[in-house]
Amino acid sequence: MSIKQQVRHFILTNYLFTEDPSKLADAQSLMQSGAMDSTGILELIMFLEEKFAIKIADDEMVPDNLDAVDNVVAFVERKQAAR
Amino acid sequence: MSGFPTLVGNLLQTAARVPQATAIQDGAATVTYEQLLQQAGTIARELRAQGLQDGERVVLIMQNSAEFAAAYYAVLMAGGVAVLLNAAAKLRDFEAWLANCEASFVLTDADNDEATLAARASVAAARHWRSTGNPRSPFGLTLSAEHAPPRAVDEHAPACILYTSGTTGQPKGVVLSQANLASNAAAIVQYLGLTGDDSIVTVLPFYYSYGSSVLHTHVQVGARLVLEKNLVYPHIVVASIARERATGFAGVPSTFALLLSRVKLADHDLAAMRYVTQAGGAMSPALTQKLREALPGAAVFVMYGQTEATARLTYLPPHMLDRKLGSVGRAIAGVDIEVRGENGAVLDTGGVGSIWVRGPNVMLGYWCNDVATAAVKHDGWLNTGDMGSLDADGYLYLSGRRSDMIKTGAHRVHPQDIEDVIAELPQVQEIAVAGVDDERLGQAIKAFIVPVPGASLSPMQVQAHCRQRLAAYKIPKFVEMVDSLPRTMTGKLRRAELKQRK
C-alpha cells in the first residue's frame, strides 16, 4: 500500500468506522470536518511514527503537517527524504 | 441586589476599576473589560427587548470565545438563566436538554450544524442567535455604550444550568445561583492568590464547571484570559504560554500527561508561570512529581470538586504537596467535609466512606428533577458520590467513585447514555459499557456486547452507529463481543467486574 492508502485506511477505519473511501476527501480538514478530535490526532502521530519509522518533533505537530490526508502524506514524504 | 457578591457585580466593578485591562484575547482579537461589559450590556438589552423574562432559560451552545463570555454575563444581567451545553454534543443530546430546560432563546456558534438544527426545532427563528466571531458585533448586534442597568435578581435564584448527563432517563441539569458561582470564585481567587497581574492560557471549555470557574475568577480580579481552542497541537499551546508570558495554566490529568510526553517544556521560556492547577479526576503522584520537575518555578495546585458543588471543594496547598502526596487537599473557605459510613454516621479519622459536603457552593438542585435532587441533598449537605477518607489534619484522600460515571479525558460520561445508543442496533441482545484504564485518557470507553444468536455484527459497525448518534469522545474505543455479561443473582450488572476485563 502507498503512504496515502495506509493513512487513509487508518483514518477511515479508526475514526470514520467505514471502509468506504468516498467518506474521506484527501484535502478535507480532519479537525474541522469532525473526522478526528485531539486524541485522534495524537493517535495519528503515533501511527505515523511507528508505521513509517519517523520521529515527529514537537514543533512539527502543526495543522500544516497533519490536518488533512494530503498534508500528512506530503509531511511523511519530506521526513523520509530527509532521513 | 444585596451586599452578597454576584458575577454581574464582579464584572461591573472590574470594568469600572480597570476598563482598559485585557479581559479576553482570542487569536488576534482582544477585548478589554470595558468592551466585555459593553458587549454583555448590549446582548442583555436585546434579550429583554425581544421578550426575555426573569428566570427564563437562554441556552448557549458555543466553543470558548469572547462572544461566549459576553453572552454568559449578558444572560445574568438580563435576569435570565444561562444554560451552558457541551458544544461537541450531538443532536439527540441537544434536543433532550433544550426540551428539559424549556429554552426561550438559543445562542449557537454559526458553524455548529447539529446545534443549529436543534435550535430551529426548539425556538422561533428570531430567538436563535448565531455567533459572528466578531467581538465588535456579537451575534450581529450593534454595540451600544448605553446598556440598561442589570436586573435586580435574587442572588440565590437559579442563574446557570450545567448538564452532567445525557439523554438517559431524565437529564440532570445542575442548577447554580449567582451566590454559588461568586462565592466559589472568591474562594478560588483567595487560595490561588489571583490578581489583575495574572493571565492564563486556557484550553478548558467554559461549558464545564472547571472552565467556567477559570472565567469567573479572572473576571473577578480583572486578569487576562488567553483562549486556545484545544490541545490538539500541544506545542502550539505551550508556545502561546511562553509568548504571552502567562502566569497560570489549568488542566486535567490527561492534559498534563499529554504536555509532559509530547513537549519539551525546558525548551520554552515559561519563567512567568507562577502556578498550575489540576482537577478533573485523580492524577497519579508520579505524574504530579513529573509536572513539578518540569516546571520548577511554578506552584502546583492539586484540587478536587464537582459540578454539583459549582466547581471547587478542596485544594492542596503547594507547600504541602510532599507531606500530603496523594491527597486532594483540605476544604476551601466556607466548605465543610464529612466522611460518612453505610449507616450515615460520621466516620473517625482515616475511615473510608461517602464524602458529604456543605457550603455556599452547593447547588440548588437538579433542574425540574426533585427525585434526583433528593437522592443527593439532605439538610443542606451534598453527597458527592465519591468515596474517601480524612486524615487528622483534615486532608482528604479519594478512593474511587461509587457511581458508574466514566471519566475520559476532561469528560464525564454515563455508560447508560452509550448503552442506549448501541441497544438501538437490532443485532444487539445485551450491552454493557464500562471505563477501562487508559494511560492517556485516565479511562477509555469499552463496550461489551452479547449479539443476537446468528446475527453478524462487527466492532466497526457499532462504532459507526455511535458516531452518528454520539459526541466523538463518547464513541467506545474498544468493542468486544462476549457470550454473556457478569450479573449478580438478582440480574444486576456487575460493572466493576467488566472494568477488570480489559
Coordinates of C-alpha atoms in Angstrom, one line a residue:
Chain A
M1 CA 0.0 0.0 0.0
S2 CA 1.2 3.5 -0.7
I3 CA 1.6 6.0 2.1
K4 CA -1.6 7.7 1.1
Q5 CA -3.5 4.4 1.1
Q6 CA -2.2 3.5 4.5
V7 CA -3.0 6.9 6.1
R8 CA -6.5 6.8 4.5
H9 CA -7.2 3.3 5.8
F10 CA -6.1 4.2 9.3
I11 CA -8.4 7.3 9.4
L12 CA -11.3 5.6 7.7
T13 CA -11.4 2.5 9.9
N14 CA -10.4 4.1 13.2
Y15 CA -12.3 7.4 13.2
L16 CA -15.0 7.2 10.5
F17 CA -15.6 3.5 11.1
T18 CA -16.0 2.6 7.5
E19 CA -14.1 1.2 4.5
D20 CA -16.0 3.3 2.1
P21 CA -13.3 5.6 0.5
S22 CA -15.8 8.2 -0.6
K23 CA -16.3 9.2 3.1
L24 CA -12.9 10.9 3.3
A25 CA -11.6 13.6 0.9
D26 CA -7.8 14.0 0.7
A27 CA -8.0 17.8 1.2
Q28 CA -10.6 17.9 3.9
S29 CA -9.6 19.3 7.3
L30 CA -9.7 16.4 9.7
M31 CA -10.5 18.6 12.7
Q32 CA -13.0 21.0 11.2
S33 CA -14.9 18.2 9.5
G34 CA -15.2 16.4 12.8
A35 CA -13.5 13.4 11.4
M36 CA -11.0 13.4 14.3
D37 CA -10.6 15.1 17.7
S38 CA -7.5 15.9 19.7
T39 CA -7.0 12.4 20.9
G40 CA -7.3 11.2 17.3
I41 CA -4.6 13.5 16.1
L42 CA -2.2 12.2 18.7
E43 CA -3.0 8.6 17.8
L44 CA -2.3 9.5 14.2
I45 CA 1.1 10.8 15.2
M46 CA 1.9 7.6 17.0
F47 CA 0.7 5.6 14.0
L48 CA 2.9 7.6 11.6
E49 CA 6.0 7.3 13.8
E50 CA 5.6 3.6 14.1
K51 CA 4.4 2.8 10.6
F52 CA 6.9 4.9 8.7
A53 CA 9.8 4.9 11.1
I54 CA 10.0 8.6 11.5
K55 CA 10.3 10.8 14.6
I56 CA 7.9 13.7 14.8
A57 CA 9.3 16.7 16.7
D58 CA 7.1 18.9 18.9
D59 CA 7.3 21.8 16.6
E60 CA 6.2 19.6 13.7
M61 CA 2.9 18.9 15.3
V62 CA 1.0 21.7 13.5
P63 CA -2.0 21.7 11.2
D64 CA 0.1 22.3 8.1
N65 CA 1.6 18.8 8.6
L66 CA -1.4 16.9 10.0
D67 CA -4.8 18.4 9.3
A68 CA -5.6 16.6 6.0
V69 CA -4.6 13.4 4.2
D70 CA -2.7 15.5 1.6
N71 CA -0.8 17.4 4.3
V72 CA 0.1 14.1 6.2
V73 CA 1.3 12.4 3.1
A74 CA 3.5 15.3 2.0
F75 CA 4.9 15.6 5.5
V76 CA 5.7 11.9 5.8
E77 CA 7.4 12.0 2.4
R78 CA 9.5 15.0 3.4
K79 CA 10.5 13.3 6.6
Q80 CA 11.5 10.1 4.8
A81 CA 13.5 12.0 2.2
A82 CA 15.4 13.9 5.0
R83 CA 16.4 10.7 6.7
Chain B
M1 CA -29.0 43.5 44.7
S2 CA -27.9 42.9 48.3
G3 CA -24.4 43.0 49.6
F4 CA -23.6 39.5 48.5
P5 CA -21.2 39.4 45.6
T6 CA -22.7 38.3 42.3
L7 CA -21.0 37.6 39.0
V8 CA -22.6 40.6 37.4
G9 CA -21.4 42.8 40.3
N10 CA -17.9 41.4 39.7
L11 CA -17.9 42.4 36.0
L12 CA -19.3 45.9 36.8
Q13 CA -16.7 46.5 39.4
T14 CA -13.8 45.2 37.3
A15 CA -14.9 47.2 34.2
A16 CA -15.1 50.3 36.4
R17 CA -11.7 49.7 38.1
V18 CA -9.6 48.6 35.1
P19 CA -11.6 49.4 32.0
Q20 CA -8.6 49.2 29.6
A21 CA -7.2 45.9 31.0
T22 CA -7.5 43.0 28.6
A23 CA -10.2 40.6 29.5
I24 CA -10.0 38.1 26.7
Q25 CA -7.6 37.5 24.0
D26 CA -8.9 35.2 21.3
G27 CA -6.4 34.9 18.4
A28 CA -5.8 38.3 17.0
A29 CA -8.9 39.8 18.7
T30 CA -8.5 41.5 22.1
V31 CA -11.4 42.5 24.3
T32 CA -10.9 44.9 27.3
Y33 CA -13.1 44.7 30.4
E34 CA -14.9 47.9 29.3
Q35 CA -15.7 46.3 26.0
L36 CA -16.7 43.0 27.6
L37 CA -19.2 44.9 29.7
Q38 CA -20.4 46.8 26.7
Q39 CA -21.0 43.6 24.7
A40 CA -22.7 41.9 27.6
G41 CA -24.9 45.0 28.2
T42 CA -25.8 45.2 24.5
I43 CA -26.7 41.5 24.4
A44 CA -28.7 41.8 27.6
R45 CA -30.7 44.7 26.4
E46 CA -31.5 42.9 23.1
L47 CA -32.6 39.8 25.0
R48 CA -35.0 41.9 27.1
A49 CA -36.2 43.8 24.0
Q50 CA -37.1 40.5 22.3
G51 CA -39.1 39.4 25.3
L52 CA -36.9 37.5 27.7
Q53 CA -38.5 37.4 31.2
D54 CA -36.8 36.9 34.6
G55 CA -35.9 33.3 35.2
E56 CA -36.3 32.2 31.6
R57 CA -33.6 30.0 30.1
V58 CA -31.1 31.2 27.5
V59 CA -29.1 28.3 26.1
L60 CA -25.5 28.8 24.9
I61 CA -24.0 26.2 22.6
M62 CA -20.6 27.6 21.9
Q63 CA -16.9 27.0 21.9
N64 CA -14.8 29.4 24.0
S65 CA -14.8 32.9 22.6
A66 CA -15.2 36.5 23.8
E67 CA -18.7 36.3 22.5
F68 CA -19.4 33.3 24.7
A69 CA -18.1 35.1 27.8
A70 CA -20.1 38.2 26.9
A71 CA -23.3 36.2 26.3
Y72 CA -22.9 34.3 29.6
Y73 CA -22.7 37.5 31.6
A74 CA -25.4 39.1 29.5
V75 CA -27.9 36.4 30.3
L76 CA -27.3 37.1 34.0
M77 CA -27.6 40.8 33.6
A78 CA -30.9 40.3 31.8
G79 CA -32.2 38.3 34.7
G80 CA -32.2 35.0 32.7
V81 CA -30.8 31.6 33.5
A82 CA -27.7 30.7 31.3
V83 CA -27.8 27.1 30.2
L84 CA -24.3 26.0 29.0
L85 CA -24.3 23.0 26.8
N86 CA -21.4 20.9 25.6
A87 CA -20.8 22.2 22.1
A88 CA -19.4 18.9 21.0
A89 CA -22.6 17.0 21.7
K90 CA -25.0 15.7 19.1
L91 CA -28.5 16.4 18.0
R92 CA -30.1 13.9 20.3
D93 CA -28.4 15.4 23.3
F94 CA -29.3 18.9 22.4
E95 CA -32.9 18.0 21.8
A96 CA -33.3 16.4 25.2
W97 CA -31.5 19.3 27.0
L98 CA -33.5 22.0 25.2
A99 CA -36.7 20.3 26.0
N100 CA -35.8 19.7 29.6
C101 CA -34.9 23.3 30.3
E102 CA -37.7 24.8 28.1
A103 CA -35.3 27.2 26.3
S104 CA -36.6 30.7 25.4
F105 CA -33.5 31.6 23.4
V106 CA -30.7 29.5 21.9
L107 CA -27.4 31.1 21.1
T108 CA -25.0 28.9 18.9
D109 CA -21.8 29.1 17.0
A110 CA -22.6 29.8 13.4
D111 CA -20.8 26.7 12.2
N112 CA -22.3 24.2 14.6
D113 CA -24.8 22.4 12.3
E114 CA -26.3 20.0 14.9
A115 CA -26.8 22.8 17.4
T116 CA -28.5 24.9 14.7
L117 CA -30.8 22.0 13.8
A118 CA -31.8 21.6 17.5
A119 CA -32.2 25.3 18.0
R120 CA -34.5 25.7 15.0
A121 CA -36.7 22.8 16.2
S122 CA -36.9 24.4 19.6
V123 CA -37.4 28.1 19.3
A124 CA -38.7 30.7 16.8
A125 CA -36.1 31.8 14.2
A126 CA -35.8 35.2 15.8
R127 CA -34.8 33.6 19.1
H128 CA -32.0 31.6 17.6
W129 CA -28.9 33.8 17.5
R130 CA -25.7 32.9 15.8
S131 CA -22.2 34.0 16.7
T132 CA -20.4 36.2 14.3
G133 CA -16.8 35.6 15.5
N134 CA -16.5 39.4 15.6
P135 CA -16.3 40.9 19.1
R136 CA -17.2 44.3 17.7
S137 CA -20.6 42.9 16.7
P138 CA -21.6 40.0 18.9
F139 CA -24.5 38.0 17.3
G140 CA -24.7 40.7 14.7
L141 CA -25.8 43.3 17.2
T142 CA -24.7 47.0 17.1
L143 CA -22.8 47.8 20.2
S144 CA -24.2 50.5 22.4
A145 CA -22.5 52.2 25.3
E146 CA -25.8 52.7 27.0
H147 CA -26.9 49.4 28.4
A148 CA -29.9 49.0 30.7
P149 CA -28.9 48.6 34.3
P150 CA -28.7 44.9 35.2
R151 CA -31.9 43.3 36.5
A152 CA -32.1 43.2 40.3
V153 CA -32.1 39.5 40.9
D154 CA -32.2 37.3 44.0
E155 CA -28.6 36.1 44.2
H156 CA -29.9 32.8 45.5
A157 CA -32.2 32.3 42.4
P158 CA -31.2 30.0 39.6
A159 CA -28.6 31.7 37.4
C160 CA -26.9 28.8 35.5
I161 CA -27.6 25.2 34.5
L162 CA -24.9 22.7 33.6
Y163 CA -26.0 19.3 32.4
T164 CA -23.9 16.4 33.8
S165 CA -25.6 13.6 31.9
G166 CA -27.1 13.0 28.6
T167 CA -30.4 11.8 27.4
T168 CA -30.8 8.8 29.6
G169 CA -33.9 9.0 31.7
Q170 CA -34.4 12.5 32.8
P171 CA -31.4 14.7 32.1
K172 CA -29.6 16.0 35.2
G173 CA -29.1 19.8 34.9
V174 CA -27.1 21.2 37.9
V175 CA -28.7 24.5 38.9
L176 CA -26.4 27.1 40.3
S177 CA -27.1 30.5 41.7
Q178 CA -25.0 33.7 41.3
A179 CA -24.2 33.3 45.0
N180 CA -22.9 29.7 44.3
L181 CA -20.8 30.9 41.4
A182 CA -19.5 34.1 43.0
S183 CA -18.7 32.5 46.4
N184 CA -16.8 29.7 44.8
A185 CA -14.9 32.1 42.5
A186 CA -13.9 34.2 45.5
A187 CA -12.6 31.2 47.4
I188 CA -10.5 30.1 44.4
V189 CA -9.2 33.6 43.9
Q190 CA -8.1 33.6 47.6
Y191 CA -6.1 30.4 47.6
L192 CA -4.5 30.9 44.2
G193 CA -3.7 34.5 45.2
L194 CA -5.0 35.7 41.8
T195 CA -4.7 39.4 41.0
G196 CA -5.1 41.6 38.0
D197 CA -1.5 40.9 37.1
D198 CA -2.3 37.3 36.3
S199 CA -3.0 35.9 32.9
I200 CA -3.9 32.3 31.9
V201 CA -3.8 30.4 28.7
T202 CA -7.0 28.3 28.9
V203 CA -8.0 25.3 26.9
L204 CA -10.8 24.3 29.3
P205 CA -14.3 24.9 27.8
F206 CA -16.4 27.4 29.7
Y207 CA -19.4 25.0 29.5
Y208 CA -17.7 22.7 32.0
S209 CA -17.6 23.8 35.7
Y210 CA -13.8 23.9 35.7
G211 CA -13.5 26.1 32.7
S212 CA -16.4 28.2 33.9
S213 CA -14.6 28.8 37.2
V214 CA -11.5 29.9 35.3
L215 CA -13.6 32.5 33.6
H216 CA -15.3 33.9 36.7
T217 CA -12.2 34.1 38.8
H218 CA -10.3 36.1 36.2
V219 CA -13.3 38.4 35.7
Q220 CA -13.4 39.0 39.4
V221 CA -9.9 40.3 39.7
G222 CA -9.5 41.8 36.2
A223 CA -7.0 39.2 35.0
R224 CA -6.5 38.2 31.4
L225 CA -7.7 35.1 29.6
V226 CA -5.9 33.9 26.5
L227 CA -8.1 31.4 24.7
E228 CA -6.6 28.4 22.9
K229 CA -9.1 26.2 21.2
N230 CA -7.9 22.8 22.3
L231 CA -4.9 20.7 23.0
V232 CA -4.8 19.1 19.5
Y233 CA -1.4 20.6 19.0
P234 CA 0.2 20.8 22.5
H235 CA 3.3 22.5 21.1
I236 CA 1.1 25.5 20.0
V237 CA -0.4 25.8 23.5
V238 CA 3.0 25.8 25.2
A239 CA 4.3 28.3 22.7
S240 CA 1.3 30.5 23.5
I241 CA 2.0 30.3 27.2
A242 CA 5.6 31.4 26.6
R243 CA 4.8 34.1 24.1
E244 CA 2.0 35.6 26.3
R245 CA 4.1 35.2 29.4
A246 CA 1.1 33.6 31.1
T247 CA 1.3 33.3 34.8
G248 CA -1.1 30.3 35.1
F249 CA -2.3 27.2 33.4
A250 CA -5.2 24.9 34.3
G251 CA -5.6 21.3 33.2
V252 CA -7.0 17.8 33.9
P253 CA -4.7 14.8 34.3
S254 CA -4.8 13.9 30.6
T255 CA -3.8 17.5 29.7
F256 CA -0.6 17.2 31.8
A257 CA 0.1 13.6 30.6
L258 CA 0.0 14.9 27.1
L259 CA 2.1 18.1 27.7
L260 CA 4.7 16.2 29.5
S261 CA 5.0 13.4 26.9
R262 CA 4.8 15.5 23.8
V263 CA 6.5 18.8 24.6
K264 CA 10.0 19.5 26.0
L265 CA 8.9 22.2 28.4
A266 CA 12.5 23.1 29.1
D267 CA 12.8 24.3 25.5
H268 CA 10.3 27.1 26.2
D269 CA 10.7 30.2 28.4
L270 CA 8.0 29.6 31.0
A271 CA 9.6 31.8 33.6
A272 CA 6.5 33.9 34.1
M273 CA 4.4 30.8 35.0
R274 CA 3.6 31.2 38.7
Y275 CA 1.2 28.3 39.2
V276 CA -0.7 25.4 37.5
T277 CA -3.9 23.9 38.7
Q278 CA -5.0 20.3 38.3
A279 CA -8.6 19.0 38.8
G280 CA -11.0 16.7 37.0
G281 CA -10.0 13.4 38.4
A282 CA -7.2 11.8 40.4
M283 CA -3.8 12.4 38.9
S284 CA -1.1 9.8 39.8
P285 CA 1.5 11.1 42.3
A286 CA 4.2 10.1 39.8
L287 CA 2.7 12.4 37.2
T288 CA 2.4 15.2 39.8
Q289 CA 6.1 14.8 40.5
K290 CA 7.0 14.9 36.8
L291 CA 5.0 18.1 36.4
R292 CA 6.8 19.7 39.4
E293 CA 10.2 18.8 38.0
A294 CA 9.3 20.1 34.5
L295 CA 8.1 23.4 36.0
P296 CA 10.3 24.1 38.9
G297 CA 9.3 27.7 39.2
A298 CA 5.5 27.0 39.3
A299 CA 3.4 26.1 42.3
V300 CA 1.3 23.0 41.6
F301 CA -2.2 23.1 43.0
V302 CA -3.9 19.7 43.2
M303 CA -7.7 20.3 43.5
Y304 CA -11.0 18.4 43.8
G305 CA -14.6 19.3 43.2
Q306 CA -17.6 18.6 41.2
T307 CA -20.2 20.5 39.2
E308 CA -22.8 19.9 41.9
A309 CA -20.6 22.0 44.2
T310 CA -20.2 24.7 41.5
A311 CA -16.6 23.6 40.8
R312 CA -14.2 23.5 43.7
L313 CA -14.3 21.8 47.1
T314 CA -10.7 21.2 48.1
Y315 CA -7.2 22.2 47.2
L316 CA -3.8 21.1 48.4
P317 CA -1.5 24.0 49.3
P318 CA 1.6 23.6 47.1
H319 CA 4.0 23.6 50.1
M320 CA 2.1 20.6 51.5
L321 CA 2.5 18.5 48.3
D322 CA 5.4 16.4 49.6
R323 CA 3.9 15.8 53.0
K324 CA 0.4 15.0 51.7
L325 CA 1.2 13.5 48.3
G326 CA -1.8 11.6 47.1
S327 CA -4.3 13.9 48.9
V328 CA -6.6 16.3 47.1
G329 CA -6.1 18.7 50.0
R330 CA -8.4 20.3 52.5
A331 CA -11.7 22.2 52.2
I332 CA -11.7 25.6 50.6
A333 CA -13.0 28.6 52.6
G334 CA -16.6 28.1 53.7
V335 CA -16.9 24.4 52.9
D336 CA -17.3 21.6 55.4
I337 CA -16.5 18.0 54.6
E338 CA -17.7 14.8 56.3
V339 CA -17.0 11.2 55.6
R340 CA -20.0 9.0 56.4
G341 CA -20.3 5.3 56.7
E342 CA -23.0 3.0 55.3
N343 CA -25.4 3.8 58.1
G344 CA -24.9 7.6 57.7
A345 CA -22.8 8.1 60.8
V346 CA -19.8 10.3 60.5
L347 CA -16.6 8.2 60.5
D348 CA -13.5 8.7 62.5
T349 CA -10.2 9.9 61.0
G350 CA -8.9 7.5 58.4
G351 CA -12.2 5.7 57.9
V352 CA -13.2 5.3 54.3
G353 CA -16.8 6.2 53.4
S354 CA -19.0 8.5 51.4
I355 CA -17.9 12.1 51.0
W356 CA -20.5 14.7 52.0
V357 CA -20.0 18.4 51.7
R358 CA -21.7 21.6 52.8
G359 CA -21.1 25.2 51.8
P360 CA -22.2 28.2 49.8
N361 CA -21.1 26.5 46.6
V362 CA -23.6 23.5 46.9
M363 CA -26.1 23.6 44.0
L364 CA -29.7 24.5 44.4
G365 CA -30.6 21.1 42.9
Y366 CA -31.2 19.4 39.6
W367 CA -33.4 21.3 37.2
C368 CA -37.0 20.0 37.5
N369 CA -35.8 16.8 39.0
D370 CA -36.8 16.6 42.6
V371 CA -36.2 12.8 42.8
A372 CA -32.6 13.2 41.7
T373 CA -32.1 16.2 44.0
A374 CA -33.5 14.4 47.0
A375 CA -31.1 11.5 46.3
V376 CA -28.0 13.6 46.9
K377 CA -29.1 16.6 49.1
H378 CA -30.1 16.2 52.7
D379 CA -30.3 19.0 55.3
G380 CA -28.1 21.3 53.2
W381 CA -25.4 18.6 52.8
L382 CA -24.5 17.2 49.4
N383 CA -23.5 13.6 48.8
T384 CA -20.7 13.8 46.2
G385 CA -20.9 10.1 45.2
D386 CA -17.2 9.9 45.8
M387 CA -15.5 7.7 48.4
G388 CA -12.6 8.8 50.6
S389 CA -11.2 9.5 54.0
L390 CA -9.9 12.4 56.0
D391 CA -6.6 12.4 57.9
A392 CA -6.0 14.0 61.3
D393 CA -5.2 17.3 59.7
G394 CA -8.4 17.4 57.6
Y395 CA -6.7 16.4 54.3
L396 CA -9.0 14.4 52.0
Y397 CA -7.9 11.3 50.2
L398 CA -10.1 9.9 47.4
S399 CA -10.6 6.2 47.0
G400 CA -12.8 5.8 44.0
R401 CA -16.4 6.6 42.9
R402 CA -19.4 4.7 43.8
S403 CA -21.2 5.8 40.7
D404 CA -20.5 4.3 37.3
M405 CA -19.6 7.6 35.7
I406 CA -16.7 7.2 33.3
K407 CA -14.0 9.9 33.3
T408 CA -12.3 10.0 30.0
G409 CA -10.0 13.0 29.3
A410 CA -11.9 16.1 30.5
H411 CA -15.3 14.5 30.0
R412 CA -17.7 12.7 32.3
V413 CA -19.7 10.1 30.5
H414 CA -22.6 8.0 31.8
P415 CA -22.3 4.4 30.5
Q416 CA -26.1 4.1 30.0
D417 CA -26.0 7.0 27.5
I418 CA -23.8 4.9 25.3
E419 CA -25.6 1.6 26.1
D420 CA -28.9 3.2 24.9
V421 CA -27.5 4.1 21.6
I422 CA -25.8 0.7 21.0
A423 CA -29.0 -1.1 22.0
E424 CA -30.7 0.6 19.0
L425 CA -28.9 -1.9 16.8
P426 CA -31.1 -4.9 16.0
Q427 CA -28.1 -7.3 16.2
V428 CA -27.6 -6.4 19.9
Q429 CA -29.1 -8.7 22.5
E430 CA -27.3 -7.3 25.6
I431 CA -24.9 -4.4 26.1
A432 CA -22.8 -3.0 28.9
V433 CA -20.3 -0.2 28.8
A434 CA -17.5 0.4 31.2
G435 CA -14.4 2.6 31.6
V436 CA -11.1 0.7 31.4
D437 CA -7.8 2.1 32.5
D438 CA -6.1 4.1 29.8
E439 CA -2.6 5.6 30.1
R440 CA -3.5 8.9 28.3
L441 CA -7.2 9.4 29.0
G442 CA -7.4 8.1 32.5
Q443 CA -10.3 5.8 31.4
A444 CA -11.2 4.7 27.9
I445 CA -14.7 3.6 27.0
K446 CA -15.2 -0.1 26.2
A447 CA -18.4 -1.8 25.1
F448 CA -19.2 -5.4 25.8
I449 CA -21.9 -6.8 23.5
V450 CA -23.8 -10.1 23.5
P451 CA -25.1 -10.3 19.9
V452 CA -28.4 -11.8 19.0
P453 CA -27.7 -15.5 18.1
G454 CA -26.8 -15.9 14.5
A455 CA -26.5 -12.1 13.9
S456 CA -23.4 -10.7 12.4
L457 CA -22.0 -7.5 13.9
S458 CA -18.5 -6.1 13.7
P459 CA -17.0 -3.6 16.2
M460 CA -16.6 -1.1 13.4
Q461 CA -20.4 -1.3 12.7
V462 CA -21.1 -0.5 16.3
Q463 CA -18.6 2.4 16.4
A464 CA -20.0 3.8 13.1
H465 CA -23.5 3.8 14.6
C466 CA -22.3 5.5 17.7
R467 CA -20.5 8.1 15.5
Q468 CA -23.9 9.1 14.1
R469 CA -25.5 9.5 17.4
L470 CA -22.9 10.4 20.0
A471 CA -20.2 13.1 20.5
A472 CA -16.8 11.8 19.4
Y473 CA -15.5 11.4 23.0
K474 CA -18.4 9.0 23.8
I475 CA -17.6 6.5 21.0
P476 CA -16.2 3.3 22.5
K477 CA -12.5 2.9 21.8
F478 CA -12.9 -0.8 22.3
V479 CA -15.8 -3.1 21.4
E480 CA -15.8 -6.8 22.4
M481 CA -18.3 -9.4 21.5
V482 CA -18.9 -11.7 24.5
D483 CA -21.1 -14.7 25.3
S484 CA -22.6 -13.2 28.5
L485 CA -22.4 -10.3 30.9
P486 CA -21.4 -10.7 34.5
R487 CA -24.5 -10.3 36.7
T488 CA -25.5 -10.6 40.3
M489 CA -28.0 -13.2 41.5
T490 CA -30.7 -10.6 41.0
G491 CA -29.6 -9.9 37.5
K492 CA -27.9 -6.6 38.2
L493 CA -24.9 -5.9 36.0
R494 CA -21.5 -6.1 37.8
R495 CA -19.8 -3.2 36.1
A496 CA -16.8 -3.3 38.4
E497 CA -16.1 -6.8 37.0
L498 CA -16.2 -5.5 33.5
K499 CA -13.6 -2.9 34.2
Q500 CA -11.1 -5.7 35.1
R501 CA -11.7 -7.5 31.8
K502 CA -9.6 -5.2 29.6

